[in-house]
Amino acid sequence: TRKLAEKFGDPPAAISFINALEADMALQRGALFIVDNWLGYRKYHPPTVINFFSQFEQATLVRVLAAKEDYPSLTEVIKPMLELALRQGRLKDAISYEAILARCLFMKGEPLPAMTILQRALYKAEPNHFVRSFLDEGGVAISMIKQLLASGPDRKQGPEECSTEY
């Protein structure tokens, strides 16, 4: 990919995308020194336009900040990304952002807003049977879902809550 970008004169959007892709793969491998280098690079080269490449870069930043438990920065970055995904009708992305935000709020010690956001994400996910967005958030999200289920079958289901079967 870098060779292709070089062939076309290293367009800034392509380089930022490649760097974000490398950071995302490094995060998955646990190579945090590469992620930290990317964060340093990104501070000096923030995205200037919103396109597919910059959205991927922002999504990578969300995952990195969540992994680093930098909740104040995460909240600042994720809310506009969530709003943009909803406006653009990218439901799967919106559900993923809500699952990340719910997990992070829960870890930050804010369980009530976390559970509300998780319920909303599950409600959006149910018609398409999305589960990966929640599984990707690991044991914390699964524990949160179990807490929702433990609140009992007699609990009155709200207007934006998924079924207990889902």
PDB file of C-alpha atoms in Angstrom:
ATOM      1  CA  THR A   1       0.000   0.000   0.000  1.00  0.00           C
ATOM      2  CA  ARG A   2       2.858   2.344   0.790  1.00  0.00           C
ATOM      3  CA  LYS A   3       4.434   1.620  -2.603  1.00  0.00           C
ATOM      4  CA  LEU A   4       1.170   2.432  -4.329  1.00  0.00           C
ATOM      5  CA  ALA A   5       0.871   5.675  -2.359  1.00  0.00           C
ATOM      6  CA  GLU A   6       4.464   6.584  -3.287  1.00  0.00           C
ATOM      7  CA  LYS A   7       3.650   5.947  -6.949  1.00  0.00           C
ATOM      8  CA  PHE A   8       0.925   8.579  -6.752  1.00  0.00           C
ATOM      9  CA  GLY A   9       2.979  11.121  -4.820  1.00  0.00           C
ATOM     10  CA  ASP A  10       2.065  10.160  -1.250  1.00  0.00           C
ATOM     11  CA  PRO A  11      -1.380  11.771  -1.044  1.00  0.00           C
ATOM     12  CA  PRO A  12      -1.870  12.915   2.572  1.00  0.00           C
ATOM     13  CA  ALA A  13      -5.204  11.096   2.971  1.00  0.00           C
ATOM     14  CA  ALA A  14      -3.663   7.824   1.819  1.00  0.00           C
ATOM     15  CA  ILE A  15      -0.650   8.189   4.117  1.00  0.00           C
ATOM     16  CA  SER A  16      -2.896   8.968   7.107  1.00  0.00           C
ATOM     17  CA  PHE A  17      -5.045   5.935   6.250  1.00  0.00           C
ATOM     18  CA  ILE A  18      -1.988   3.666   5.970  1.00  0.00           C
ATOM     19  CA  ASN A  19      -0.630   4.925   9.285  1.00  0.00           C
ATOM     20  CA  ALA A  20      -4.018   4.382  10.969  1.00  0.00           C
ATOM     21  CA  LEU A  21      -4.231   0.890   9.481  1.00  0.00           C
ATOM     22  CA  GLU A  22      -0.778   0.054  10.866  1.00  0.00           C
ATOM     23  CA  ALA A  23      -1.776   1.449  14.273  1.00  0.00           C
ATOM     24  CA  ASP A  24      -4.992  -0.587  14.256  1.00  0.00           C
ATOM     25  CA  MET A  25      -3.108  -3.797  13.442  1.00  0.00           C
ATOM     26  CA  ALA A  26      -0.469  -2.970  16.079  1.00  0.00           C
ATOM     27  CA  LEU A  27      -3.210  -2.435  18.666  1.00  0.00           C
ATOM     28  CA  GLN A  28      -4.662  -5.858  17.849  1.00  0.00           C
ATOM     29  CA  ARG A  29      -1.205  -7.417  18.302  1.00  0.00           C
ATOM     30  CA  GLY A  30      -0.528  -5.484  21.492  1.00  0.00           C
ATOM     31  CA  ALA A  31       2.420  -3.584  19.962  1.00  0.00           C
ATOM     32  CA  LEU A  32       1.730  -0.427  21.940  1.00  0.00           C
ATOM     33  CA  PHE A  33       4.997   1.302  21.008  1.00  0.00           C
ATOM     34  CA  ILE A  34       3.753   1.456  17.382  1.00  0.00           C
ATOM     35  CA  VAL A  35       0.396   2.778  18.603  1.00  0.00           C
ATOM     36  CA  ASP A  36       2.148   5.440  20.702  1.00  0.00           C
ATOM     37  CA  ASN A  37       4.253   6.488  17.700  1.00  0.00           C
ATOM     38  CA  TRP A  38       1.082   6.810  15.633  1.00  0.00           C
ATOM     39  CA  LEU A  39      -0.563   8.928  18.341  1.00  0.00           C
ATOM     40  CA  GLY A  40       2.449  11.241  18.337  1.00  0.00           C
ATOM     41  CA  TYR A  41       2.376  11.507  14.543  1.00  0.00           C
ATOM     42  CA  ARG A  42      -1.362  12.095  14.554  1.00  0.00           C
ATOM     43  CA  LYS A  43      -1.109  15.038  16.972  1.00  0.00           C
ATOM     44  CA  TYR A  44       0.873  16.920  14.363  1.00  0.00           C
ATOM     45  CA  HIS A  45      -1.184  15.757  11.359  1.00  0.00           C
ATOM     46  CA  PRO A  46      -4.879  15.865  12.354  1.00  0.00           C
ATOM     47  CA  PRO A  47      -7.447  15.165   9.618  1.00  0.00           C
ATOM     48  CA  THR A  48      -8.563  18.266   7.747  1.00  0.00           C
ATOM     49  CA  VAL A  49     -11.452  16.801   5.741  1.00  0.00           C
ATOM     50  CA  ILE A  50     -14.042  14.165   6.479  1.00  0.00           C
ATOM     51  CA  ASN A  51     -13.858  11.244   4.086  1.00  0.00           C
ATOM     52  CA  PHE A  52     -13.614   7.479   4.301  1.00  0.00           C
ATOM     53  CA  PHE A  53      -9.910   7.650   5.186  1.00  0.00           C
ATOM     54  CA  SER A  54     -10.303  10.195   7.969  1.00  0.00           C
ATOM     55  CA  GLN A  55     -13.299   8.304   9.370  1.00  0.00           C
ATOM     56  CA  PHE A  56     -11.186   5.141   9.576  1.00  0.00           C
ATOM     57  CA  GLU A  57      -8.434   7.151  11.260  1.00  0.00           C
ATOM     58  CA  GLN A  58     -10.928   8.525  13.807  1.00  0.00           C
ATOM     59  CA  ALA A  59     -12.347   5.030  14.425  1.00  0.00           C
ATOM     60  CA  THR A  60      -8.817   3.770  15.059  1.00  0.00           C
ATOM     61  CA  LEU A  61      -8.263   6.651  17.465  1.00  0.00           C
ATOM     62  CA  VAL A  62     -11.453   5.674  19.326  1.00  0.00           C
ATOM     63  CA  ARG A  63     -10.227   2.077  19.740  1.00  0.00           C
ATOM     64  CA  VAL A  64      -6.766   3.267  20.829  1.00  0.00           C
ATOM     65  CA  LEU A  65      -8.145   5.689  23.419  1.00  0.00           C
ATOM     66  CA  ALA A  66     -10.471   2.973  24.740  1.00  0.00           C
ATOM     67  CA  ALA A  67      -7.557   0.543  25.041  1.00  0.00           C
ATOM     68  CA  LYS A  68      -5.486   3.187  26.845  1.00  0.00           C
ATOM     69  CA  GLU A  69      -8.475   3.967  29.114  1.00  0.00           C
ATOM     70  CA  ASP A  70      -8.194   7.658  28.215  1.00  0.00           C
ATOM     71  CA  TYR A  71     -11.899   8.243  28.858  1.00  0.00           C
ATOM     72  CA  PRO A  72     -11.966  12.076  28.666  1.00  0.00           C
ATOM     73  CA  SER A  73     -10.285  12.083  25.252  1.00  0.00           C
ATOM     74  CA  LEU A  74     -12.375   9.131  24.103  1.00  0.00           C
ATOM     75  CA  THR A  75     -15.628  10.904  24.953  1.00  0.00           C
ATOM     76  CA  GLU A  76     -14.492  13.997  23.071  1.00  0.00           C
ATOM     77  CA  VAL A  77     -13.660  11.989  19.927  1.00  0.00           C
ATOM     78  CA  ILE A  78     -16.431   9.387  19.937  1.00  0.00           C
ATOM     79  CA  LYS A  79     -19.510  11.606  20.281  1.00  0.00           C
ATOM     80  CA  PRO A  80     -19.058  13.436  16.944  1.00  0.00           C
ATOM     81  CA  MET A  81     -18.174  10.112  15.275  1.00  0.00           C
ATOM     82  CA  LEU A  82     -21.367   8.552  16.651  1.00  0.00           C
ATOM     83  CA  GLU A  83     -23.469  11.502  15.482  1.00  0.00           C
ATOM     84  CA  LEU A  84     -21.877  11.378  12.014  1.00  0.00           C
ATOM     85  CA  ALA A  85     -22.448   7.620  11.710  1.00  0.00           C
ATOM     86  CA  LEU A  86     -26.123   8.083  12.631  1.00  0.00           C
ATOM     87  CA  ARG A  87     -26.567  10.980  10.172  1.00  0.00           C
ATOM     88  CA  GLN A  88     -24.952   8.938   7.407  1.00  0.00           C
ATOM     89  CA  GLY A  89     -27.037   5.870   8.205  1.00  0.00           C
ATOM     90  CA  ARG A  90     -24.000   3.749   9.118  1.00  0.00           C
ATOM     91  CA  LEU A  91     -25.862   1.735  11.716  1.00  0.00           C
ATOM     92  CA  LYS A  92     -23.159  -0.876  12.262  1.00  0.00           C
ATOM     93  CA  ASP A  93     -20.576   1.833  13.012  1.00  0.00           C
ATOM     94  CA  ALA A  94     -23.002   3.639  15.338  1.00  0.00           C
ATOM     95  CA  ILE A  95     -23.656   0.409  17.243  1.00  0.00           C
ATOM     96  CA  SER A  96     -19.915  -0.225  17.587  1.00  0.00           C
ATOM     97  CA  TYR A  97     -19.325   3.307  18.885  1.00  0.00           C
ATOM     98  CA  GLU A  98     -22.155   2.942  21.397  1.00  0.00           C
ATOM     99  CA  ALA A  99     -20.804  -0.418  22.583  1.00  0.00           C
ATOM    100  CA  ILE A 100     -17.342   1.122  23.081  1.00  0.00           C
ATOM    101  CA  LEU A 101     -18.789   4.173  24.830  1.00  0.00           C
ATOM    102  CA  ALA A 102     -20.975   2.016  27.099  1.00  0.00           C
ATOM    103  CA  ARG A 103     -18.026  -0.179  28.104  1.00  0.00           C
ATOM    104  CA  CYS A 104     -15.822   2.822  28.802  1.00  0.00           C
ATOM    105  CA  LEU A 105     -18.474   4.648  30.847  1.00  0.00           C
ATOM    106  CA  PHE A 106     -19.007   1.466  32.850  1.00  0.00           C
ATOM    107  CA  MET A 107     -15.254   1.130  33.472  1.00  0.00           C
ATOM    108  CA  LYS A 108     -15.102   4.814  34.401  1.00  0.00           C
ATOM    109  CA  GLY A 109     -17.659   4.178  37.166  1.00  0.00           C
ATOM    110  CA  GLU A 110     -20.783   5.507  35.443  1.00  0.00           C
ATOM    111  CA  PRO A 111     -22.950   2.360  35.223  1.00  0.00           C
ATOM    112  CA  LEU A 112     -26.367   3.982  34.712  1.00  0.00           C
ATOM    113  CA  PRO A 113     -25.521   5.972  31.563  1.00  0.00           C
ATOM    114  CA  ALA A 114     -23.434   3.020  30.381  1.00  0.00           C
ATOM    115  CA  MET A 115     -26.364   0.617  30.659  1.00  0.00           C
ATOM    116  CA  THR A 116     -28.701   3.084  28.935  1.00  0.00           C
ATOM    117  CA  ILE A 117     -26.318   3.414  25.997  1.00  0.00           C
ATOM    118  CA  LEU A 118     -25.800  -0.351  25.859  1.00  0.00           C
ATOM    119  CA  GLN A 119     -29.566  -0.954  25.819  1.00  0.00           C
ATOM    120  CA  ARG A 120     -29.949   1.537  22.973  1.00  0.00           C
ATOM    121  CA  ALA A 121     -27.154  -0.172  21.009  1.00  0.00           C
ATOM    122  CA  LEU A 122     -28.690  -3.619  21.568  1.00  0.00           C
ATOM    123  CA  TYR A 123     -32.072  -2.302  20.411  1.00  0.00           C
ATOM    124  CA  LYS A 124     -30.510  -1.019  17.169  1.00  0.00           C
ATOM    125  CA  ALA A 125     -28.552  -4.249  16.705  1.00  0.00           C
ATOM    126  CA  GLU A 126     -31.405  -6.706  17.252  1.00  0.00           C
ATOM    127  CA  PRO A 127     -33.200  -6.433  13.860  1.00  0.00           C
ATOM    128  CA  ASN A 128     -29.972  -7.340  12.019  1.00  0.00           C
ATOM    129  CA  HIS A 129     -28.764  -9.801  14.680  1.00  0.00           C
ATOM    130  CA  PHE A 130     -25.479  -7.926  15.143  1.00  0.00           C
ATOM    131  CA  VAL A 131     -23.366  -9.435  17.911  1.00  0.00           C
ATOM    132  CA  ARG A 132     -19.735  -8.824  16.910  1.00  0.00           C
ATOM    133  CA  SER A 133     -19.806  -5.191  18.093  1.00  0.00           C
ATOM    134  CA  PHE A 134     -20.551  -6.395  21.608  1.00  0.00           C
ATOM    135  CA  LEU A 135     -18.230  -9.398  21.572  1.00  0.00           C
ATOM    136  CA  ASP A 136     -15.376  -7.138  20.436  1.00  0.00           C
ATOM    137  CA  GLU A 137     -15.747  -5.188  23.687  1.00  0.00           C
ATOM    138  CA  GLY A 138     -14.898  -8.330  25.638  1.00  0.00           C
ATOM    139  CA  GLY A 139     -15.804  -9.494  29.085  1.00  0.00           C
ATOM    140  CA  VAL A 140     -16.975  -6.125  30.387  1.00  0.00           C
ATOM    141  CA  ALA A 141     -19.677  -5.788  27.705  1.00  0.00           C
ATOM    142  CA  ILE A 142     -20.720  -9.400  28.160  1.00  0.00           C
ATOM    143  CA  SER A 143     -20.970  -8.851  31.924  1.00  0.00           C
ATOM    144  CA  MET A 144     -23.075  -5.746  31.306  1.00  0.00           C
ATOM    145  CA  ILE A 145     -25.433  -7.729  29.055  1.00  0.00           C
ATOM    146  CA  LYS A 146     -25.709 -10.424  31.722  1.00  0.00           C
ATOM    147  CA  GLN A 147     -26.647  -7.707  34.239  1.00  0.00           C
ATOM    148  CA  LEU A 148     -29.397  -6.536  31.905  1.00  0.00           C
ATOM    149  CA  LEU A 149     -30.703 -10.098  31.655  1.00  0.00           C
ATOM    150  CA  ALA A 150     -30.476 -10.580  35.430  1.00  0.00           C
ATOM    151  CA  SER A 151     -32.791  -7.642  36.000  1.00  0.00           C
ATOM    152  CA  GLY A 152     -35.522 -10.201  35.387  1.00  0.00           C
ATOM    153  CA  PRO A 153     -38.029 -11.297  32.810  1.00  0.00           C
ATOM    154  CA  ASP A 154     -40.806  -9.479  34.704  1.00  0.00           C
ATOM    155  CA  ARG A 155     -39.110  -6.148  34.089  1.00  0.00           C
ATOM    156  CA  LYS A 156     -41.144  -3.868  31.835  1.00  0.00           C
ATOM    157  CA  GLN A 157     -39.355  -3.466  28.513  1.00  0.00           C
ATOM    158  CA  GLY A 158     -38.787   0.175  27.533  1.00  0.00           C
ATOM    159  CA  PRO A 159     -39.434   1.570  24.048  1.00  0.00           C
ATOM    160  CA  GLU A 160     -35.778   1.367  22.997  1.00  0.00           C
ATOM    161  CA  GLU A 161     -34.775  -1.925  24.588  1.00  0.00           C
ATOM    162  CA  CYS A 162     -34.108  -5.190  22.817  1.00  0.00           C
ATOM    163  CA  SER A 163     -35.988  -8.367  23.603  1.00  0.00           C
ATOM    164  CA  THR A 164     -34.547 -10.754  26.187  1.00  0.00           C
ATOM    165  CA  GLU A 165     -34.506 -13.459  23.500  1.00  0.00           C
ATOM    166  CA  TYR A 166     -31.975 -11.453  21.493  1.00  0.00           C
TER     167      TYR A 166
END
